[in-house]
Amino acid sequence: MHTLSKNQRIIFDIIDKSPEPMKAYSILFNVQKKGIKAPLQVYRALDKLVEIGKIHKIESRNAFIACQNSSCQVSKATAFSICESCEKVTEINNSSLSKYLSNFKDKAGMKYSKYNLEFFGLCKKCTTK
Amino acid sequence: MHTLSKNQRIIFDIIDKSPEPMKAYSILFNVQKKGIKAPLQVYRALDKLVEIGKIHKIESRNAFIACQNSSCQVSKATAFSICESCEKVTEINNSSLSKYLSNFKDKAGMKYSKYNLEFFGLCKKCTTK
DNA sequence: AATTTAAATGTTATAATATAACACTATGTA
DNA sequence: TACATAGTGTTATATTATAACATTTAAATT
Ligand SMILES: [Zn+2]
Ligand SMILES: [Zn+2]
Ligand SMILES: [Zn+2]
Ligand SMILES: [Zn+2]
């Protein structure tokens, strides 16, 4: 089990507590009182946290979310649902989906080691509005 | 059928001719001789071209690729394979995959109108190296 | 054809996201 | 201790993207 460094812990905690994905400079702003003053300190911690699967990057939003899926130790197979109205993001944990995608083979004979899927739409709350 | 404006045409053509996804500022550099001088001119054309499905954005790379899939009029369901070694990107056109994903329903009852999937791995060429 | 509306353009400035380079410190291992 | 690896602090800079405003072009409506 990986033990987080000081900066990694600070930055993971703030992302983990956040109800929504956080952007790097919003994280920076929020951790300045804890002595983290430069973008690079944030990005280095983010890189590591992504690498070990504690957080994921929502590529379409340039934002980071804590892994909601305890089995997801490494960020190899990620899927998210994103509400285009309220921007709520949820990590999808569906074994049928992950099985289907992990076994997917294309014609070109490419061997995949990783995927990222982002669904967009309206969440239940925003649909009924 | 949508007819492209002058800037949209110039920018689509350069992306369409490119063997690899192009980044916005690389596009800008390449079209300056055609009178397009500012980032905004590029981004506005890119936005429109994405909207009408002539190009797609590869989110993990902040780069743009021409749609390889004539049936893909609108960018509602996109899938790509990305080689992490040579950065070759291919649009996946697989009806089983698109059917599976278009019909996917999550537990939260969210209705999806769009998805984007990016597979990562090594292409055939890079595997045998 | 004249009027109106919507879409696209040109331009300057600036915001937001991310990395390079270098010196230094902490931690684990032989 | 000596060595290797990972993490930190700092300054500067690169890259990606949008705001705001004036103007022009194209398309739709009368
Ligand atoms: Zn996860
Ligand atoms: Zn919502
Ligand atoms: Zn397409
Ligand atoms: Zn390759």
CSV table of C-alpha atoms (C1' of nucleotides) and ligand atoms in Angstrom, one decimal:
chain,number,residue,atom,x,y,z
A,1,MET,CA,0.0,0.0,0.0
A,2,HIS,CA,1.2,3.4,-1.1
A,3,THR,CA,1.7,6.0,1.6
A,4,LEU,CA,1.1,9.6,0.5
A,5,SER,CA,3.6,12.3,0.9
A,6,LYS,CA,2.7,15.5,2.7
A,7,ASN,CA,1.7,17.5,-0.4
A,8,GLN,CA,0.0,14.5,-1.9
A,9,ARG,CA,-2.1,14.0,1.3
A,10,ILE,CA,-3.1,17.6,1.5
A,11,ILE,CA,-4.2,17.7,-2.1
A,12,PHE,CA,-5.9,14.3,-2.1
A,13,ASP,CA,-7.9,15.3,1.0
A,14,ILE,CA,-9.2,18.5,-0.5
A,15,ILE,CA,-10.3,16.7,-3.7
A,16,ASP,CA,-11.8,13.9,-1.7
A,17,LYS,CA,-13.9,16.3,0.4
A,18,SER,CA,-15.1,18.2,-2.6
A,19,PRO,CA,-18.6,17.4,-3.9
A,20,GLU,CA,-17.5,18.2,-7.4
A,21,PRO,CA,-14.4,17.8,-9.6
A,22,MET,CA,-11.7,20.4,-8.7
A,23,LYS,CA,-9.5,22.3,-11.1
A,24,ALA,CA,-5.8,22.6,-10.5
A,25,TYR,CA,-5.8,26.4,-9.7
A,26,SER,CA,-8.8,26.1,-7.5
A,27,ILE,CA,-6.9,23.4,-5.6
A,28,LEU,CA,-3.9,25.8,-5.4
A,29,PHE,CA,-6.0,28.6,-4.1
A,30,ASN,CA,-7.5,26.3,-1.4
A,31,VAL,CA,-4.2,24.9,-0.2
A,32,GLN,CA,-2.2,28.1,0.0
A,33,LYS,CA,-2.9,28.4,3.7
A,34,LYS,CA,-1.2,25.0,4.1
A,35,GLY,CA,2.0,26.3,2.5
A,36,ILE,CA,1.5,25.1,-1.0
A,37,LYS,CA,2.3,28.1,-3.1
A,38,ALA,CA,3.1,27.1,-6.6
A,39,PRO,CA,1.2,25.5,-9.5
A,40,LEU,CA,4.0,22.9,-9.9
A,41,GLN,CA,3.5,21.6,-6.4
A,42,VAL,CA,-0.1,21.0,-7.2
A,43,TYR,CA,0.5,19.4,-10.6
A,44,ARG,CA,3.2,17.1,-9.2
A,45,ALA,CA,0.9,15.8,-6.6
A,46,LEU,CA,-1.9,15.5,-9.1
A,47,ASP,CA,0.3,13.5,-11.5
A,48,LYS,CA,1.2,11.1,-8.7
A,49,LEU,CA,-2.3,10.7,-7.4
A,50,VAL,CA,-3.6,10.0,-10.9
A,51,GLU,CA,-0.8,7.5,-11.5
A,52,ILE,CA,-1.6,5.5,-8.4
A,53,GLY,CA,-5.4,5.7,-9.0
A,54,LYS,CA,-6.4,7.8,-6.0
A,55,ILE,CA,-7.9,10.4,-8.3
A,56,HIS,CA,-8.9,10.6,-11.9
A,57,LYS,CA,-8.8,13.5,-14.4
A,58,ILE,CA,-12.0,14.4,-16.1
A,59,GLU,CA,-10.4,15.2,-19.4
A,60,SER,CA,-13.3,17.2,-20.9
A,61,ARG,CA,-13.3,19.5,-17.9
A,62,ASN,CA,-9.6,19.6,-16.9
A,63,ALA,CA,-10.7,18.7,-13.4
A,64,PHE,CA,-9.9,16.1,-10.9
A,65,ILE,CA,-12.1,13.8,-8.8
A,66,ALA,CA,-11.3,11.3,-6.1
A,67,CYS,CA,-11.8,7.7,-7.2
A,68,GLN,CA,-15.2,6.5,-5.9
A,69,ASN,CA,-14.4,2.9,-6.7
A,70,SER,CA,-12.3,1.2,-4.2
A,71,SER,CA,-11.2,-1.5,-6.6
A,72,CYS,CA,-9.8,1.0,-9.0
A,73,GLN,CA,-6.2,1.0,-7.7
A,74,VAL,CA,-4.8,2.1,-10.9
A,75,SER,CA,-6.4,4.4,-13.4
A,76,LYS,CA,-6.6,1.9,-16.2
A,77,ALA,CA,-10.3,1.7,-16.9
A,78,THR,CA,-12.4,4.7,-16.0
A,79,ALA,CA,-15.9,5.8,-16.9
A,80,PHE,CA,-17.8,8.9,-15.8
A,81,SER,CA,-21.2,10.4,-16.3
A,82,ILE,CA,-21.3,14.2,-16.6
A,83,CYS,CA,-24.4,16.3,-16.3
A,84,GLU,CA,-24.1,19.1,-18.9
A,85,SER,CA,-26.5,21.3,-16.9
A,86,CYS,CA,-25.2,21.1,-13.3
A,87,GLU,CA,-21.8,19.6,-14.1
A,88,LYS,CA,-22.3,16.8,-11.6
A,89,VAL,CA,-19.8,14.1,-12.3
A,90,THR,CA,-20.1,10.5,-11.1
A,91,GLU,CA,-17.7,7.6,-11.6
A,92,ILE,CA,-19.5,4.7,-13.1
A,93,ASN,CA,-18.8,1.3,-11.6
A,94,ASN,CA,-20.5,-1.2,-13.8
A,95,SER,CA,-18.9,-4.6,-14.3
A,96,SER,CA,-20.7,-5.3,-17.6
A,97,LEU,CA,-19.4,-2.1,-19.0
A,98,SER,CA,-15.9,-2.6,-17.8
A,99,LYS,CA,-15.8,-6.1,-19.0
A,100,TYR,CA,-17.1,-5.1,-22.4
A,101,LEU,CA,-14.5,-2.4,-22.8
A,102,SER,CA,-11.6,-4.3,-21.4
A,103,ASN,CA,-12.2,-7.0,-23.9
A,104,PHE,CA,-12.8,-4.8,-26.8
A,105,LYS,CA,-10.5,-5.4,-29.8
A,106,ASP,CA,-10.4,-3.2,-32.8
A,107,LYS,CA,-9.7,-4.3,-36.4
A,108,ALA,CA,-6.3,-2.8,-36.4
A,109,GLY,CA,-5.1,-5.3,-33.9
A,110,MET,CA,-4.2,-2.7,-31.4
A,111,LYS,CA,-3.7,-3.9,-27.8
A,112,TYR,CA,-5.3,-1.6,-25.3
A,113,SER,CA,-4.0,-1.2,-21.8
A,114,LYS,CA,-6.2,1.6,-20.7
A,115,TYR,CA,-9.4,3.5,-21.6
A,116,ASN,CA,-11.4,6.5,-20.5
A,117,LEU,CA,-15.0,7.0,-21.2
A,118,GLU,CA,-17.1,10.1,-20.5
A,119,PHE,CA,-20.9,10.1,-20.9
A,120,PHE,CA,-22.7,13.4,-21.2
A,121,GLY,CA,-26.4,14.1,-20.5
A,122,LEU,CA,-28.7,15.4,-17.9
A,123,CYS,CA,-28.9,14.0,-14.4
A,124,LYS,CA,-32.2,13.1,-12.9
A,125,LYS,CA,-32.5,16.3,-11.0
A,126,CYS,CA,-31.8,18.4,-14.1
A,127,THR,CA,-34.1,16.4,-16.3
A,128,THR,CA,-37.2,17.2,-14.2
A,129,LYS,CA,-36.5,20.9,-14.1
B,1,MET,CA,-26.0,20.2,-45.7
B,2,HIS,CA,-23.8,22.7,-44.0
B,3,THR,CA,-21.5,24.9,-46.1
B,4,LEU,CA,-18.4,26.0,-44.4
B,5,SER,CA,-17.3,29.6,-44.1
B,6,LYS,CA,-14.0,30.8,-45.3
B,7,ASN,CA,-12.1,30.3,-42.1
B,8,GLN,CA,-13.9,27.1,-41.3
B,9,ARG,CA,-12.9,25.7,-44.7
B,10,ILE,CA,-9.2,26.7,-44.3
B,11,ILE,CA,-9.0,25.2,-40.9
B,12,PHE,CA,-10.9,22.1,-41.8
B,13,ASP,CA,-8.7,21.5,-44.8
B,14,ILE,CA,-5.5,21.6,-42.9
B,15,ILE,CA,-6.8,19.3,-40.2
B,16,ASP,CA,-8.2,16.9,-42.8
B,17,LYS,CA,-4.9,16.8,-44.6
B,18,SER,CA,-2.9,16.2,-41.5
B,19,PRO,CA,-1.8,12.6,-40.7
B,20,GLU,CA,-2.1,13.3,-37.0
B,21,PRO,CA,-4.3,15.3,-34.7
B,22,MET,CA,-3.4,19.0,-34.7
B,23,LYS,CA,-3.2,21.3,-31.8
B,24,ALA,CA,-4.8,24.8,-32.0
B,25,TYR,CA,-1.6,26.8,-32.0
B,26,SER,CA,0.0,24.5,-34.6
B,27,ILE,CA,-3.1,25.1,-36.8
B,28,LEU,CA,-2.7,28.8,-36.1
B,29,PHE,CA,1.0,28.8,-37.2
B,30,ASN,CA,0.1,26.9,-40.4
B,31,VAL,CA,-2.7,29.2,-41.5
B,32,GLN,CA,-1.1,32.5,-40.9
B,33,LYS,CA,-0.1,32.8,-44.5
B,34,LYS,CA,-3.8,32.5,-45.3
B,35,GLY,CA,-4.5,35.6,-43.2
B,36,ILE,CA,-5.7,33.9,-40.0
B,37,LYS,CA,-3.7,35.7,-37.4
B,38,ALA,CA,-5.4,35.3,-34.0
B,39,PRO,CA,-6.1,32.3,-31.7
B,40,LEU,CA,-9.7,33.3,-31.6
B,41,GLN,CA,-10.2,32.9,-35.3
B,42,VAL,CA,-8.9,29.4,-35.0
B,43,TYR,CA,-10.9,28.5,-31.9
B,44,ARG,CA,-14.1,29.8,-33.3
B,45,ALA,CA,-13.7,27.7,-36.4
B,46,LEU,CA,-12.8,24.7,-34.3
B,47,ASP,CA,-15.9,25.1,-32.1
B,48,LYS,CA,-18.1,25.2,-35.1
B,49,LEU,CA,-16.4,22.3,-36.8
B,50,VAL,CA,-16.8,20.2,-33.7
B,51,GLU,CA,-20.4,21.2,-33.3
B,52,ILE,CA,-21.3,20.0,-36.8
B,53,GLY,CA,-19.2,16.9,-36.5
B,54,LYS,CA,-16.6,17.6,-39.2
B,55,ILE,CA,-13.8,17.3,-36.6
B,56,HIS,CA,-13.5,15.8,-33.1
B,57,LYS,CA,-11.4,16.9,-30.2
B,58,ILE,CA,-9.1,14.3,-28.7
B,59,GLU,CA,-9.6,15.5,-25.1
B,60,SER,CA,-6.6,13.8,-23.6
B,61,ARG,CA,-4.4,15.5,-26.1
B,62,ASN,CA,-6.0,18.8,-26.7
B,63,ALA,CA,-5.9,18.1,-30.3
B,64,PHE,CA,-8.3,17.9,-33.3
B,65,ILE,CA,-8.8,15.3,-35.9
B,66,ALA,CA,-11.1,15.2,-38.9
B,67,CYS,CA,-14.0,12.8,-38.6
B,68,GLN,CA,-13.1,9.5,-40.4
B,69,ASN,CA,-16.6,8.2,-40.2
B,70,SER,CA,-18.9,9.6,-42.8
B,71,SER,CA,-22.0,8.7,-40.9
B,72,CYS,CA,-20.8,10.7,-37.9
B,73,GLN,CA,-22.7,14.0,-38.8
B,74,VAL,CA,-22.8,15.2,-35.3
B,75,SER,CA,-20.3,14.5,-32.6
B,76,LYS,CA,-22.5,12.5,-30.3
B,77,ALA,CA,-20.8,9.2,-30.1
B,78,THR,CA,-17.1,9.2,-30.6
B,79,ALA,CA,-14.4,6.6,-29.9
B,80,PHE,CA,-10.7,6.7,-30.6
B,81,SER,CA,-7.7,4.5,-30.2
B,82,ILE,CA,-4.5,6.3,-29.2
B,83,CYS,CA,-1.0,4.8,-29.4
B,84,GLU,CA,1.0,6.0,-26.3
B,85,SER,CA,4.2,5.5,-28.1
B,86,CYS,CA,3.8,7.1,-31.5
B,87,GLU,CA,0.7,9.1,-30.7
B,88,LYS,CA,-1.2,7.8,-33.7
B,89,VAL,CA,-4.9,8.3,-33.3
B,90,THR,CA,-7.6,6.4,-35.1
B,91,GLU,CA,-11.4,6.9,-34.9
B,92,ILE,CA,-13.1,3.7,-34.1
B,93,ASN,CA,-16.1,2.8,-36.2
B,94,ASN,CA,-17.6,-0.3,-34.7
B,95,SER,CA,-21.3,-0.7,-34.7
B,96,SER,CA,-21.3,-3.2,-31.8
B,97,LEU,CA,-19.4,-0.8,-29.6
B,98,SER,CA,-21.5,2.2,-30.6
B,99,LYS,CA,-24.7,0.2,-30.0
B,100,TYR,CA,-23.5,-1.0,-26.7
B,101,LEU,CA,-22.6,2.5,-25.5
B,102,SER,CA,-25.6,4.3,-26.9
B,103,ASN,CA,-27.9,1.9,-25.1
B,104,PHE,CA,-26.0,2.0,-21.9
B,105,LYS,CA,-28.1,3.0,-18.9
B,106,ASP,CA,-26.6,3.7,-15.5
B,107,LYS,CA,-28.2,3.0,-12.1
B,108,ALA,CA,-28.7,6.7,-11.4
B,109,GLY,CA,-31.2,6.9,-14.2
B,110,MET,CA,-29.3,9.5,-16.1
B,111,LYS,CA,-30.2,9.8,-19.8
B,112,TYR,CA,-27.1,10.2,-21.9
B,113,SER,CA,-27.1,12.2,-25.1
B,114,LYS,CA,-23.4,11.9,-25.9
B,115,TYR,CA,-20.3,10.0,-25.1
B,116,ASN,CA,-16.6,10.1,-25.8
B,117,LEU,CA,-14.3,7.1,-25.4
B,118,GLU,CA,-10.5,7.0,-25.7
B,119,PHE,CA,-8.6,3.8,-25.7
B,120,PHE,CA,-4.8,3.8,-25.0
B,121,GLY,CA,-2.2,1.3,-25.9
B,122,LEU,CA,0.4,0.4,-28.4
B,123,CYS,CA,-0.4,0.2,-32.1
B,124,LYS,CA,0.7,-2.8,-34.1
B,125,LYS,CA,3.8,-1.0,-35.4
B,126,CYS,CA,5.0,0.1,-31.9
B,127,THR,CA,4.2,-3.3,-30.4
B,128,THR,CA,6.7,-5.1,-32.7
B,129,LYS,CA,9.5,-2.7,-32.0
C,1,DA,C1',-35.1,45.1,-53.3
C,2,DA,C1',-35.2,46.6,-48.7
C,3,DT,C1',-35.2,45.3,-44.0
C,4,DT,C1',-34.1,42.5,-40.4
C,5,DT,C1',-31.6,38.8,-38.1
C,6,DA,C1',-28.1,35.6,-37.4
C,7,DA,C1',-23.6,34.1,-38.2
C,8,DA,C1',-19.0,35.0,-39.0
C,9,DT,C1',-14.9,38.0,-38.8
C,10,DG,C1',-10.9,41.0,-37.0
C,11,DT,C1',-8.5,42.7,-33.2
C,12,DT,C1',-6.5,43.5,-28.6
C,13,DA,C1',-6.0,42.0,-24.3
C,14,DT,C1',-6.1,38.6,-20.8
C,15,DA,C1',-7.4,34.3,-18.4
C,16,DA,C1',-6.6,29.5,-17.4
C,17,DT,C1',-4.0,25.4,-17.7
C,18,DA,C1',0.5,23.2,-17.6
C,19,DT,C1',5.6,22.4,-17.8
C,20,DA,C1',11.0,23.4,-17.8
C,21,DA,C1',15.0,23.9,-15.1
C,22,DC,C1',17.6,23.9,-11.1
C,23,DA,C1',18.8,23.5,-6.3
C,24,DC,C1',17.7,21.2,-2.3
C,25,DT,C1',15.7,17.7,1.3
C,26,DA,C1',13.8,13.5,3.0
C,27,DT,C1',13.5,8.5,2.8
C,28,DG,C1',14.7,3.9,2.1
C,29,DT,C1',18.4,0.4,1.2
C,30,DA,C1',23.0,-1.8,0.9
D,1,DT,C1',28.1,5.6,5.5
D,2,DA,C1',27.1,5.7,0.8
D,3,DC,C1',23.9,5.4,-2.7
D,4,DA,C1',19.6,5.7,-5.0
D,5,DT,C1',14.9,7.3,-5.4
D,6,DA,C1',11.2,10.2,-4.5
D,7,DG,C1',9.6,14.5,-3.0
D,8,DT,C1',10.0,19.6,-2.3
D,9,DG,C1',10.5,24.8,-3.2
D,10,DT,C1',11.1,28.3,-6.4
D,11,DT,C1',11.3,31.3,-10.5
D,12,DA,C1',10.2,31.6,-15.0
D,13,DT,C1',7.8,30.4,-19.0
D,14,DA,C1',5.1,27.7,-22.3
D,15,DT,C1',0.6,26.3,-23.9
D,16,DT,C1',-4.3,26.4,-24.2
D,17,DA,C1',-8.4,29.1,-24.3
D,18,DT,C1',-11.8,33.0,-23.7
D,19,DA,C1',-13.7,38.1,-22.9
D,20,DA,C1',-15.1,42.1,-25.0
D,21,DC,C1',-16.1,45.1,-28.7
D,22,DA,C1',-16.5,46.8,-33.4
D,23,DT,C1',-17.4,45.5,-38.0
D,24,DT,C1',-18.7,42.6,-42.0
D,25,DT,C1',-21.0,39.0,-44.5
D,26,DA,C1',-24.6,35.9,-45.4
D,27,DA,C1',-29.3,34.3,-44.9
D,28,DA,C1',-34.0,34.8,-44.0
D,29,DT,C1',-38.2,37.7,-44.0
D,30,DT,C1',-41.1,41.3,-45.5
E,1,ZN,ZN,-11.8,5.0,-10.0
E,2,ZN,ZN,-27.6,18.0,-13.4
E,3,ZN,ZN,-16.5,10.9,-36.4
E,4,ZN,ZN,2.4,3.5,-32.3
